[in-house]
Coordinates of C-alpha atoms in Angstrom, one line a residue:
M1 CA -7.6 28.5 26.8
P2 CA -11.0 28.8 24.9
R3 CA -9.1 28.8 21.6
F4 CA -7.5 25.8 22.4
A5 CA -10.9 24.0 23.4
L6 CA -12.1 25.2 20.1
R7 CA -9.2 23.7 18.0
R8 CA -9.7 20.4 19.7
L9 CA -13.2 20.3 19.2
S10 CA -12.8 21.1 15.5
L11 CA -10.1 18.3 15.3
D12 CA -12.7 15.7 16.9
R13 CA -15.3 16.8 14.7
F14 CA -12.9 16.3 11.4
R15 CA -12.0 12.9 13.0
S16 CA -15.8 12.2 13.5
Q17 CA -16.6 13.2 10.0
L18 CA -13.5 10.8 8.3
A19 CA -15.2 7.7 9.9
S20 CA -18.1 7.8 7.3
V21 CA -17.6 6.2 4.0
D22 CA -19.2 9.5 2.6
A23 CA -16.4 11.9 3.8
M24 CA -15.0 13.2 0.6
P25 CA -14.4 16.7 1.2
Q26 CA -12.2 15.8 4.3
L27 CA -10.4 13.0 2.5
C28 CA -9.8 15.3 -0.5
L29 CA -8.1 17.7 1.7
L30 CA -5.9 14.9 3.0
G31 CA -5.4 13.9 -0.6
I32 CA -3.5 17.3 -1.3
F33 CA -1.6 17.6 1.7
A34 CA -0.5 13.8 1.0
G35 CA 0.1 14.3 -2.6
I36 CA 2.6 17.4 -1.9
L37 CA 4.2 15.7 1.0
T38 CA 5.2 12.9 -1.2
G39 CA 5.9 14.8 -4.4
S40 CA 8.5 16.4 -2.0
V41 CA 9.8 13.2 -0.5
M42 CA 10.2 12.0 -4.2
V43 CA 12.2 15.0 -5.1
L44 CA 14.4 14.6 -2.0
F45 CA 15.2 11.0 -3.1
R46 CA 16.2 11.9 -6.6
L47 CA 18.4 14.7 -5.1
L48 CA 20.1 12.1 -2.9
L49 CA 20.7 9.9 -5.9
K50 CA 22.4 12.8 -7.6
L51 CA 24.4 13.9 -4.5
G52 CA 25.6 10.3 -4.1
A53 CA 26.2 10.1 -7.8
F54 CA 28.2 13.3 -7.9
F55 CA 31.4 11.9 -5.9
F56 CA 32.3 9.1 -8.0
M57 CA 30.2 8.8 -11.3
P58 CA 30.8 10.5 -14.5
G59 CA 28.8 13.9 -15.0
G60 CA 27.3 13.2 -11.3
N61 CA 25.1 10.9 -13.5
P62 CA 23.7 8.0 -11.5
E63 CA 23.1 6.1 -14.6
A64 CA 26.4 6.4 -16.4
F65 CA 27.8 3.0 -15.3
E66 CA 28.8 2.4 -19.0
A67 CA 31.5 5.4 -18.5
L68 CA 33.4 3.7 -15.6
P69 CA 36.1 1.3 -16.0
P70 CA 35.0 -2.2 -15.6
P71 CA 36.7 -2.9 -12.3
I72 CA 35.3 0.0 -10.6
R73 CA 31.9 -0.8 -12.0
A74 CA 32.0 -4.3 -10.9
L75 CA 33.3 -3.2 -7.5
L76 CA 30.3 -1.2 -6.9
P77 CA 27.7 -3.6 -6.5
L78 CA 30.1 -5.6 -3.7
I79 CA 30.5 -2.1 -2.1
A80 CA 26.6 -1.8 -2.0
V81 CA 25.7 -5.2 -0.4
C82 CA 28.4 -4.4 2.3
L83 CA 26.9 -1.3 3.1
I84 CA 23.5 -2.5 3.1
G85 CA 24.5 -5.6 5.1
V86 CA 26.3 -3.5 7.9
W87 CA 23.0 -1.2 8.0
L88 CA 20.4 -4.3 8.1
W89 CA 22.2 -7.1 9.8
P90 CA 21.7 -6.1 13.5
Q91 CA 18.0 -5.5 12.9
P92 CA 15.2 -7.9 13.1
S93 CA 13.6 -9.5 10.0
R94 CA 10.4 -7.7 10.1
A95 CA 12.6 -4.4 9.8
L96 CA 13.7 -5.7 6.5
K97 CA 10.6 -5.5 4.9
M98 CA 10.4 -2.6 2.4
G99 CA 8.7 -1.5 -1.1
I100 CA 5.6 -1.8 -2.5
G101 CA 5.0 -5.4 -1.2
H102 CA 5.4 -4.1 2.4
V103 CA 2.8 -1.1 1.7
I104 CA 0.4 -3.4 0.5
E105 CA 0.9 -5.9 3.5
R106 CA 0.7 -3.2 6.0
L107 CA -2.5 -1.8 4.1
A108 CA -4.0 -5.2 4.4
Y109 CA -3.2 -6.4 8.0
Q110 CA -2.3 -3.2 9.8
Q111 CA -4.7 -0.7 8.2
G112 CA -2.1 1.2 6.8
K113 CA -0.1 1.9 9.7
M114 CA 3.6 2.2 8.7
P115 CA 6.5 1.5 11.1
L116 CA 9.2 4.1 11.3
R117 CA 12.2 1.7 11.5
N118 CA 11.4 0.3 7.8
W119 CA 10.7 4.0 6.4
I120 CA 14.1 4.8 7.4
N121 CA 15.7 1.5 6.1
Q122 CA 14.0 2.2 3.1
W123 CA 15.9 5.5 2.3
W124 CA 19.4 3.9 2.9
V125 CA 18.6 0.5 0.8
G126 CA 16.7 2.5 -2.1
V127 CA 19.8 5.1 -2.5
I128 CA 22.6 2.5 -2.0
S129 CA 21.0 0.1 -4.3
V130 CA 20.6 2.6 -7.0
I131 CA 24.1 4.2 -7.0
G132 CA 25.7 1.1 -5.9
G133 CA 25.0 -0.4 -9.2
L134 CA 22.4 -3.0 -8.1
S135 CA 19.4 -3.7 -10.7
A136 CA 17.1 -1.5 -9.0
G137 CA 14.3 1.1 -9.8
R138 CA 13.4 4.2 -7.8
E139 CA 9.5 3.8 -7.9
G140 CA 9.1 1.0 -5.3
P141 CA 11.3 3.1 -2.7
A142 CA 9.3 6.3 -3.8
I143 CA 5.9 4.6 -2.9
H144 CA 7.0 3.1 0.5
L145 CA 8.4 6.5 1.3
G146 CA 5.3 8.5 -0.2
S147 CA 2.9 6.1 1.6
A148 CA 4.4 6.1 5.1
A149 CA 4.8 10.0 5.2
S150 CA 1.3 10.1 4.1
S151 CA 0.0 7.9 6.7
W152 CA 2.3 9.6 9.2
I153 CA -0.1 12.5 9.0
G154 CA -3.2 10.4 9.8
S155 CA -1.3 8.8 12.6
R156 CA -0.1 12.1 14.0
L157 CA -3.8 13.6 13.9
R158 CA -5.1 10.3 15.2
L159 CA -7.6 9.9 12.2
P160 CA -9.7 6.9 11.7
H161 CA -8.0 3.9 10.2
N162 CA -10.4 3.9 7.2
S163 CA -8.7 7.3 6.2
L164 CA -5.3 5.9 6.5
R165 CA -6.0 3.4 4.1
V166 CA -6.9 6.5 1.8
L167 CA -3.8 8.3 2.5
V168 CA -1.8 5.3 1.6
G169 CA -3.3 5.3 -1.8
C170 CA -2.8 8.7 -2.0
G171 CA 0.9 8.3 -1.2
T172 CA 1.3 5.3 -4.0
A173 CA -0.3 7.4 -6.8
A174 CA 2.0 10.5 -6.0
G175 CA 5.0 8.3 -5.9
I176 CA 4.3 6.9 -9.1
S177 CA 3.1 10.3 -10.7
A178 CA 6.2 12.0 -9.3
S179 CA 8.5 9.4 -10.6
F180 CA 7.3 9.0 -14.3
N181 CA 5.3 12.2 -14.8
T182 CA 2.0 9.8 -15.3
P183 CA -0.5 11.2 -12.9
I184 CA -3.3 9.0 -14.4
A185 CA -1.4 5.8 -14.4
G186 CA -0.4 6.7 -10.7
V187 CA -4.1 6.7 -9.8
I188 CA -4.8 3.4 -11.6
F189 CA -1.9 1.8 -10.1
A190 CA -2.9 3.1 -6.6
M191 CA -6.5 1.7 -7.0
E192 CA -5.6 -1.7 -8.9
V193 CA -2.4 -2.9 -7.2
V194 CA -2.3 -1.4 -3.7
M195 CA -6.1 -0.7 -2.7
M196 CA -7.7 -3.0 -5.0
E197 CA -11.1 -1.2 -4.8
Y198 CA -12.8 1.2 -7.2
T199 CA -14.9 3.7 -5.5
I200 CA -16.0 7.5 -6.0
A201 CA -15.0 8.2 -2.3
G202 CA -11.5 6.4 -2.8
F203 CA -11.0 8.0 -6.4
M204 CA -11.3 11.4 -5.8
P205 CA -8.5 12.0 -2.9
V206 CA -6.2 9.8 -4.8
I207 CA -6.7 12.0 -8.1
L208 CA -5.7 15.0 -6.0
A209 CA -2.8 13.2 -4.5
S210 CA -1.5 12.3 -7.9
T211 CA -2.0 15.6 -9.5
M212 CA -0.3 17.2 -6.6
G213 CA 2.9 14.8 -6.9
A214 CA 3.1 15.6 -10.3
L215 CA 3.1 19.3 -9.9
V216 CA 5.6 19.1 -7.4
S217 CA 7.7 17.0 -9.6
W218 CA 7.1 19.2 -12.6
G219 CA 8.2 22.3 -10.7
I220 CA 11.6 20.9 -10.4
Y221 CA 12.3 18.8 -12.8
G222 CA 9.8 19.8 -15.8
A223 CA 6.6 18.2 -17.3
E224 CA 8.5 15.8 -19.6
P225 CA 8.1 11.9 -19.1
A226 CA 10.8 9.9 -17.5
F227 CA 12.2 9.2 -21.0
S228 CA 11.8 10.3 -24.4
V229 CA 9.3 8.1 -26.7
P230 CA 9.3 9.0 -30.5
P231 CA 6.2 9.4 -32.3
L232 CA 5.0 5.6 -32.9
Q233 CA 2.0 4.1 -34.5
L234 CA 1.1 0.6 -36.0
S235 CA 1.7 0.8 -39.7
S236 CA 0.2 -2.5 -40.9
L237 CA -1.9 -5.0 -39.6
M238 CA 0.6 -7.8 -40.9
D239 CA 2.5 -6.6 -37.5
L240 CA -0.1 -8.2 -35.2
P241 CA 1.2 -11.5 -35.4
G242 CA 4.7 -10.5 -34.3
I243 CA 3.2 -8.2 -31.4
V244 CA 1.2 -11.4 -30.1
L245 CA 4.3 -13.4 -30.4
T246 CA 6.3 -10.7 -28.5
A247 CA 3.7 -10.3 -25.7
L248 CA 3.9 -14.3 -25.5
V249 CA 7.6 -14.3 -24.9
V250 CA 7.3 -11.4 -22.5
G251 CA 4.6 -13.1 -20.5
L252 CA 6.8 -16.3 -20.4
L253 CA 9.5 -14.0 -18.9
A254 CA 7.5 -12.2 -16.5
G255 CA 6.0 -15.3 -15.0
G256 CA 9.6 -16.5 -14.8
F257 CA 10.6 -13.4 -12.9
V258 CA 8.1 -13.7 -10.2
R259 CA 8.8 -17.3 -9.7
L260 CA 12.7 -16.5 -9.3
A261 CA 11.9 -13.6 -7.1
Q262 CA 9.9 -15.8 -4.7
G263 CA 12.9 -17.5 -3.9
H264 CA 14.1 -21.3 -3.8
P265 CA 14.5 -22.7 -0.4
A266 CA 18.1 -23.4 -1.0
V267 CA 18.5 -19.7 -1.5
T268 CA 16.3 -18.2 1.2
R269 CA 17.8 -20.5 4.1
L270 CA 21.1 -19.1 3.4
P271 CA 22.6 -16.8 5.9
F272 CA 21.6 -13.2 5.2
A273 CA 25.5 -12.4 4.6
L274 CA 25.7 -15.2 1.9
R275 CA 22.5 -14.0 0.2
L276 CA 24.1 -10.3 0.1
A277 CA 27.4 -11.9 -1.3
L278 CA 25.5 -13.9 -3.9
I279 CA 23.6 -10.8 -5.0
G280 CA 26.7 -8.5 -5.2
G281 CA 28.9 -11.2 -6.8
L282 CA 26.3 -11.9 -9.6
T283 CA 25.6 -8.4 -10.4
A284 CA 29.5 -7.4 -10.4
L285 CA 30.1 -10.4 -12.9
A286 CA 27.2 -9.2 -15.4
A287 CA 28.3 -5.5 -15.0
W288 CA 31.8 -6.5 -16.0
W289 CA 31.0 -6.9 -19.5
Y290 CA 27.2 -5.3 -19.7
P291 CA 27.2 -2.5 -17.2
Q292 CA 23.7 -1.4 -18.8
V293 CA 22.2 -3.9 -16.3
Q294 CA 23.2 -1.8 -13.4
G295 CA 21.0 1.0 -11.8
I296 CA 17.6 1.9 -13.3
G297 CA 17.9 1.6 -16.8
Y298 CA 16.4 4.7 -18.2
D299 CA 19.1 5.5 -20.3
S300 CA 19.2 2.3 -21.9
I301 CA 15.3 2.7 -22.8
D302 CA 16.1 6.1 -24.4
R303 CA 18.8 4.4 -26.6
M304 CA 16.5 1.6 -27.5
L305 CA 13.7 4.1 -28.5
N306 CA 15.8 6.9 -30.3
A307 CA 19.3 4.7 -31.3
S308 CA 20.4 1.6 -32.3
V309 CA 21.3 -1.2 -29.3
T310 CA 23.4 -4.4 -30.3
L311 CA 21.4 -7.7 -30.0
D312 CA 23.8 -9.0 -27.3
V313 CA 23.1 -6.0 -25.0
L314 CA 19.4 -6.3 -25.7
L315 CA 19.8 -9.8 -24.4
A316 CA 21.5 -8.9 -21.4
L317 CA 18.8 -6.3 -20.4
A318 CA 16.0 -8.6 -21.3
V319 CA 17.2 -11.6 -19.3
V320 CA 20.1 -10.7 -16.9
K321 CA 18.9 -7.6 -15.8
L322 CA 15.3 -8.9 -15.1
A323 CA 16.9 -12.2 -13.4
L324 CA 19.5 -9.8 -11.3
T325 CA 16.2 -7.8 -10.1
A326 CA 14.6 -11.4 -9.0
I327 CA 17.6 -12.4 -7.2
C328 CA 17.9 -9.2 -5.2
M329 CA 14.4 -9.7 -4.0
A330 CA 14.8 -13.6 -3.2
G331 CA 17.8 -12.6 -1.3
G332 CA 16.2 -10.1 0.9
V333 CA 17.2 -6.9 -0.6
S334 CA 14.0 -5.2 -1.5
V335 CA 14.8 -3.0 -4.5
G336 CA 12.4 -1.0 -6.7
I337 CA 11.2 -3.4 -9.5
I338 CA 9.1 -1.1 -11.8
G339 CA 12.1 0.7 -13.4
P340 CA 13.9 -2.9 -14.2
L341 CA 10.6 -4.3 -15.6
L342 CA 10.1 -1.6 -17.8
V343 CA 13.8 -1.8 -19.1
S344 CA 13.6 -5.6 -19.5
G345 CA 10.3 -5.3 -21.4
A346 CA 11.5 -2.5 -23.7
A347 CA 14.7 -4.8 -24.3
T348 CA 12.6 -7.9 -25.1
G349 CA 10.3 -6.2 -27.4
A350 CA 13.2 -4.3 -29.1
L351 CA 15.2 -7.7 -29.4
M352 CA 12.0 -9.3 -30.9
G353 CA 11.4 -6.4 -33.3
A354 CA 14.8 -6.5 -34.6
L355 CA 14.7 -10.1 -35.2
G356 CA 11.6 -9.5 -37.1
A357 CA 12.9 -6.9 -39.3
M358 CA 16.0 -9.3 -40.2
L359 CA 13.4 -12.0 -41.1
W360 CA 10.5 -10.0 -42.6
P361 CA 12.1 -6.6 -43.4
S362 CA 9.0 -5.9 -45.5
V363 CA 6.5 -6.2 -42.5
V364 CA 8.6 -5.1 -39.4
D365 CA 10.2 -1.6 -40.1
T366 CA 9.9 -0.1 -36.7
P367 CA 11.3 -2.4 -33.8
A368 CA 10.7 0.9 -31.4
L369 CA 7.0 0.3 -31.4
Y370 CA 7.7 -3.3 -30.2
A371 CA 10.1 -2.1 -27.4
V372 CA 7.2 0.4 -26.2
L373 CA 4.8 -2.5 -26.1
G374 CA 7.2 -4.8 -24.3
M375 CA 7.3 -2.2 -21.4
A376 CA 3.9 -2.2 -21.1
A377 CA 3.3 -5.9 -21.4
M378 CA 6.0 -6.8 -19.0
M379 CA 4.6 -4.5 -16.3
A380 CA 1.1 -5.5 -16.7
A381 CA 2.1 -9.2 -16.9
A382 CA 4.6 -9.3 -13.8
L383 CA 2.3 -7.1 -11.5
Q384 CA -1.2 -8.3 -13.1
A385 CA -2.1 -4.7 -13.5
P386 CA -3.2 -4.0 -17.1
L387 CA -5.1 -0.9 -16.7
A388 CA -2.2 0.8 -14.9
A389 CA 0.2 -0.6 -17.6
L390 CA -2.0 0.7 -20.6
L391 CA -2.3 4.1 -19.0
A392 CA 1.3 4.4 -18.3
L393 CA 1.6 3.5 -22.0
L394 CA -0.7 6.1 -23.0
E395 CA 1.0 8.9 -20.8
L396 CA 4.6 8.0 -21.7
T397 CA 4.0 8.1 -25.5
R398 CA 1.1 10.6 -25.3
N399 CA 0.0 8.9 -28.3
T400 CA -3.8 7.3 -28.7
E401 CA -2.9 5.4 -31.9
I402 CA -0.9 3.0 -30.0
M403 CA -3.5 2.1 -27.4
L404 CA -5.0 -0.7 -30.0
P405 CA -1.6 -2.9 -30.5
G406 CA -1.0 -2.0 -26.6
M407 CA -4.3 -3.5 -25.5
L408 CA -3.5 -6.7 -27.5
A409 CA 0.0 -7.2 -26.1
V410 CA -1.0 -6.4 -22.7
V411 CA -4.1 -9.0 -22.6
V412 CA -1.7 -11.7 -24.3
A413 CA 1.1 -10.9 -22.0
V414 CA -1.1 -11.0 -18.8
M415 CA -2.9 -14.2 -20.0
T416 CA 0.3 -16.1 -20.5
A417 CA 2.0 -15.1 -17.3
R418 CA -1.2 -16.0 -15.5
Q419 CA -2.4 -19.4 -17.2
L420 CA 0.7 -20.7 -18.5
C421 CA 3.2 -19.5 -15.4
G422 CA 0.4 -19.4 -12.7
C423 CA 1.3 -15.9 -11.7
Q424 CA -1.0 -14.0 -9.6
G425 CA 1.1 -10.8 -9.8
F426 CA 4.5 -10.1 -8.0
F427 CA 2.9 -8.6 -5.1
M428 CA 0.2 -10.8 -4.4
S429 CA 2.5 -13.9 -5.0
H430 CA 4.3 -12.8 -1.8
L431 CA 1.1 -12.2 0.3
A432 CA -0.6 -15.8 -0.9
Q433 CA 1.0 -17.8 1.8
Q434 CA -0.8 -16.0 4.5
G435 CA -4.3 -17.1 2.7
L436 CA -6.8 -14.7 1.0
H437 CA -5.9 -11.5 1.0
P438 CA -8.2 -9.4 3.3
L439 CA -8.7 -6.5 0.4
Q440 CA -10.1 -9.6 -1.9
Q441 CA -12.8 -10.5 0.4
P442 CA -15.8 -8.4 -0.4
L443 CA -17.1 -8.4 3.3
M444 CA -13.8 -7.0 4.7
Q445 CA -13.3 -4.7 1.7
A446 CA -16.5 -3.0 2.5
L447 CA -16.0 -2.8 6.4
S448 CA -12.6 -1.3 5.8
R449 CA -14.0 1.9 4.3
V450 CA -15.8 2.9 7.5
A451 CA -14.6 3.5 10.8
V452 CA -16.3 2.4 14.1
P453 CA -17.7 6.1 14.9
A454 CA -20.0 5.8 11.8
V455 CA -22.0 3.0 13.1
M456 CA -21.4 2.8 17.1
E457 CA -24.3 3.6 19.6
R458 CA -23.2 6.6 21.3
N459 CA -26.3 7.0 23.6
L460 CA -25.1 5.0 26.6
A461 CA -24.5 5.3 30.5
R462 CA -21.9 3.7 32.6
T463 CA -22.9 2.2 35.9
P464 CA -21.7 0.1 38.6
R465 CA -23.1 -3.3 38.9
V466 CA -25.0 -2.5 42.1
I467 CA -27.4 0.7 42.5
D468 CA -30.2 2.0 44.5
H469 CA -33.5 2.7 43.0
D470 CA -32.9 6.5 43.0
R471 CA -29.6 5.9 40.8
A472 CA -31.7 3.6 38.7
K473 CA -34.0 6.2 37.9
S474 CA -31.4 8.8 37.4
L475 CA -29.5 6.9 35.1
L476 CA -32.5 6.5 32.7
D477 CA -33.4 10.1 32.9
A478 CA -30.8 10.7 30.0
K479 CA -32.6 8.1 28.0
P480 CA -29.6 5.8 27.2
T481 CA -29.9 3.1 24.8
W482 CA -27.3 0.8 26.5
L483 CA -26.2 0.6 30.1
I484 CA -22.5 -0.3 30.4
I485 CA -22.1 -2.1 34.0
I486 CA -18.4 -1.7 35.1
Q487 CA -17.6 -4.6 37.3
D488 CA -16.2 -4.8 40.8
D489 CA -13.2 -6.8 39.9
K490 CA -11.3 -4.7 37.2
A491 CA -10.2 -8.0 35.6
K492 CA -13.2 -8.9 34.3
P493 CA -14.8 -7.2 31.1
P494 CA -17.7 -4.8 31.4
L495 CA -21.3 -6.0 30.3
A496 CA -23.8 -4.3 28.3
L497 CA -27.5 -4.3 29.3
K498 CA -30.2 -2.7 27.3
A499 CA -31.7 0.3 29.3
A500 CA -35.1 -0.6 28.4
N501 CA -34.6 -3.6 30.5
L502 CA -34.0 -1.6 33.6
A503 CA -37.0 0.7 32.9
R504 CA -39.0 -2.3 32.4
V505 CA -38.4 -3.5 36.2
L506 CA -38.8 0.1 37.6
H507 CA -42.5 -0.2 36.6
D508 CA -42.7 -3.6 38.5
D509 CA -43.5 -2.6 41.9
A510 CA -43.3 -6.2 43.1
W511 CA -39.9 -6.8 41.9
L512 CA -38.7 -3.7 43.4
A513 CA -40.2 -4.6 46.7
E514 CA -37.9 -7.8 46.5
H515 CA -35.1 -5.7 45.6
P516 CA -34.1 -2.8 47.7
Q517 CA -30.9 -2.9 46.0
I518 CA -30.7 -3.8 42.2
D519 CA -28.2 -5.9 40.8
L520 CA -28.1 -5.1 37.3
E521 CA -26.8 -8.8 36.8
E522 CA -29.9 -10.0 37.9
V523 CA -32.6 -7.7 36.0
P524 CA -34.2 -9.9 33.5
G525 CA -32.8 -9.5 30.2
Q526 CA -29.9 -10.5 27.9
R527 CA -26.5 -9.1 29.0
L528 CA -23.5 -8.8 26.4
E529 CA -20.1 -9.7 27.4
L530 CA -17.9 -6.8 25.9
A531 CA -14.4 -6.4 24.4
P532 CA -12.3 -3.1 23.8
V533 CA -11.9 -1.6 20.4
H534 CA -10.4 1.5 19.8
L535 CA -12.0 4.7 18.3
E536 CA -9.8 4.7 15.3
A537 CA -10.6 1.3 14.3
T538 CA -12.5 0.4 11.2
L539 CA -15.3 -1.8 11.0
S540 CA -13.1 -4.6 9.7
E541 CA -11.1 -4.3 12.8
A542 CA -14.1 -4.5 14.7
Y543 CA -15.5 -7.6 13.2
D544 CA -12.1 -9.1 13.6
T545 CA -12.0 -8.7 17.5
L546 CA -15.7 -9.8 17.6
N547 CA -14.5 -13.2 16.1
E548 CA -11.4 -13.5 18.0
S549 CA -12.8 -12.5 21.4
G550 CA -16.0 -14.8 21.0
V551 CA -18.3 -11.7 22.1
E552 CA -21.3 -10.2 20.8
A553 CA -20.5 -6.5 21.2
L554 CA -17.5 -4.1 21.6
Y555 CA -17.1 -1.3 23.8
V556 CA -15.3 1.8 21.9
E557 CA -12.8 3.6 24.1
H558 CA -10.3 6.4 23.2
T559 CA -7.7 8.1 25.4
T560 CA -8.6 11.6 26.7
A561 CA -5.2 12.2 28.6
P562 CA -2.5 10.3 29.5
M563 CA -3.4 6.9 31.4
I564 CA -7.2 7.9 30.8
R565 CA -9.7 6.2 28.8
K566 CA -12.9 7.0 28.1
I567 CA -15.8 4.9 26.7
S568 CA -17.5 6.7 23.6
G569 CA -20.0 4.1 22.3
I570 CA -20.6 0.4 21.9
I571 CA -20.8 -1.7 18.6
T572 CA -22.6 -4.9 18.3
R573 CA -22.1 -7.8 15.6
E574 CA -25.6 -6.9 14.6
A575 CA -24.9 -3.6 13.9
I576 CA -21.9 -4.1 11.7
E577 CA -23.8 -7.0 9.7
N578 CA -26.7 -4.7 9.0
Y579 CA -24.4 -1.7 7.9
Y580 CA -23.0 -4.5 5.5
R581 CA -26.6 -5.5 4.3
R582 CA -27.6 -1.8 3.7
K583 CA -24.6 -0.9 2.0
R584 CA -24.3 -3.6 -0.5

């Protein structure tokens, strides 16, 4: 029994430490566990893809659609959408949200708490969409599965919600790291796209998680990147106009992709079954002639970088694969988009490089350079994540000489998509209809990093509304800062009174003579109506609760046993605002 009590005490202390913005050692420990768990989930996901391909794909290769007869490869997407539809059709619309966009939404509006049903659906849709021949990647499912698994750690331990946010970032970084063997790009992607903040306390656990995710993946699949990139460099400054033109085309395609993925009302209003039929039918039609548009497409990137690919195939990969991925998203099948974006960007770059080599052979002699730059430019433009794209370029090529043209291509593509196409980034565009993203607001961003226990006033005493003089003196013996007045009517919220107000009247003999029983609602002083907030909540949640309930203070409660709740502290609007001013 004492050992159990000691263990609970240690966990309570751990939770209390995590509530602070400076809980770096504790967050780093969580980052290690999150990275190992996410890396293991990613390995399991890839094994499921391999297992599914073993039954009908040549050589058990989930990318070998080109080796299948045209009728078979055209039939696969139709079967895939049927399987996805049968699984998802009975479920509510909220359960259909999956992928990176769902992770960002839950982080922004639910403090990183991830629903189990969506997590289970992601396994099914992620595996079926890839081996079923839809234009889909594995990175989106990996990030969702890893982030939700990491968040599960925090939920099971009932950790403060500010640490759940960091765990989601850890799962995101480890998912990207384990997918591409690009741990640095995983860190930047998590901070730039998902968490949208750069702090030391946030960076450290995410770096550890990304490292652990990569190590788990390396232990199973080796340390090589997702695809082989030959040594490349900018051979002449005369290539720069062609690189700028390529980035301009990539930016326009990225902007068109985001617009198409948002969905036209004529499509989004269709019944779910018809949308699935549209997705499956268009994919089957394209796959009959161009099987390269199916699946992830990393084998196509290998061929573009290390061999020759015909112009019609490059055009199909650049335009048709991109469009099919966007139609999947618009139709309600949340597939991974990062892999298809990289394939389409590489095909666009390779196509521009091939055309340049035909029109200007004395200058453009390495079309593969344009393909690699096209990958980075497409990822940066569609996601509005230039730093993540540049670091992915660096880690995939392991070549610093390519960074100069890479920076130029990324900037031109991002500006083109943003200024000419009005592209805010694929994931942010889906949240734009809900108003300004909470994590784009400096106040809410700062308050989301800290949990309520770090700021609340713990020195308080609970008391009924009416007490005698002796009870009043005994209450003050503990020197509380606040008195929490519990109303006789349980439906009424408790009130908060400064203990100093009660102490003042206890020294007023005339007032005590008139009041043999002290009604705390008649004691001179300001009383604050209280609303409840949970001990695990962040300051941003507390601030929202204050605004929604119209009160000036909250009482902090937590469950100590089934159906038993304890008041742990009180937090005022003034305390939250003072914390924000102090930390700015």
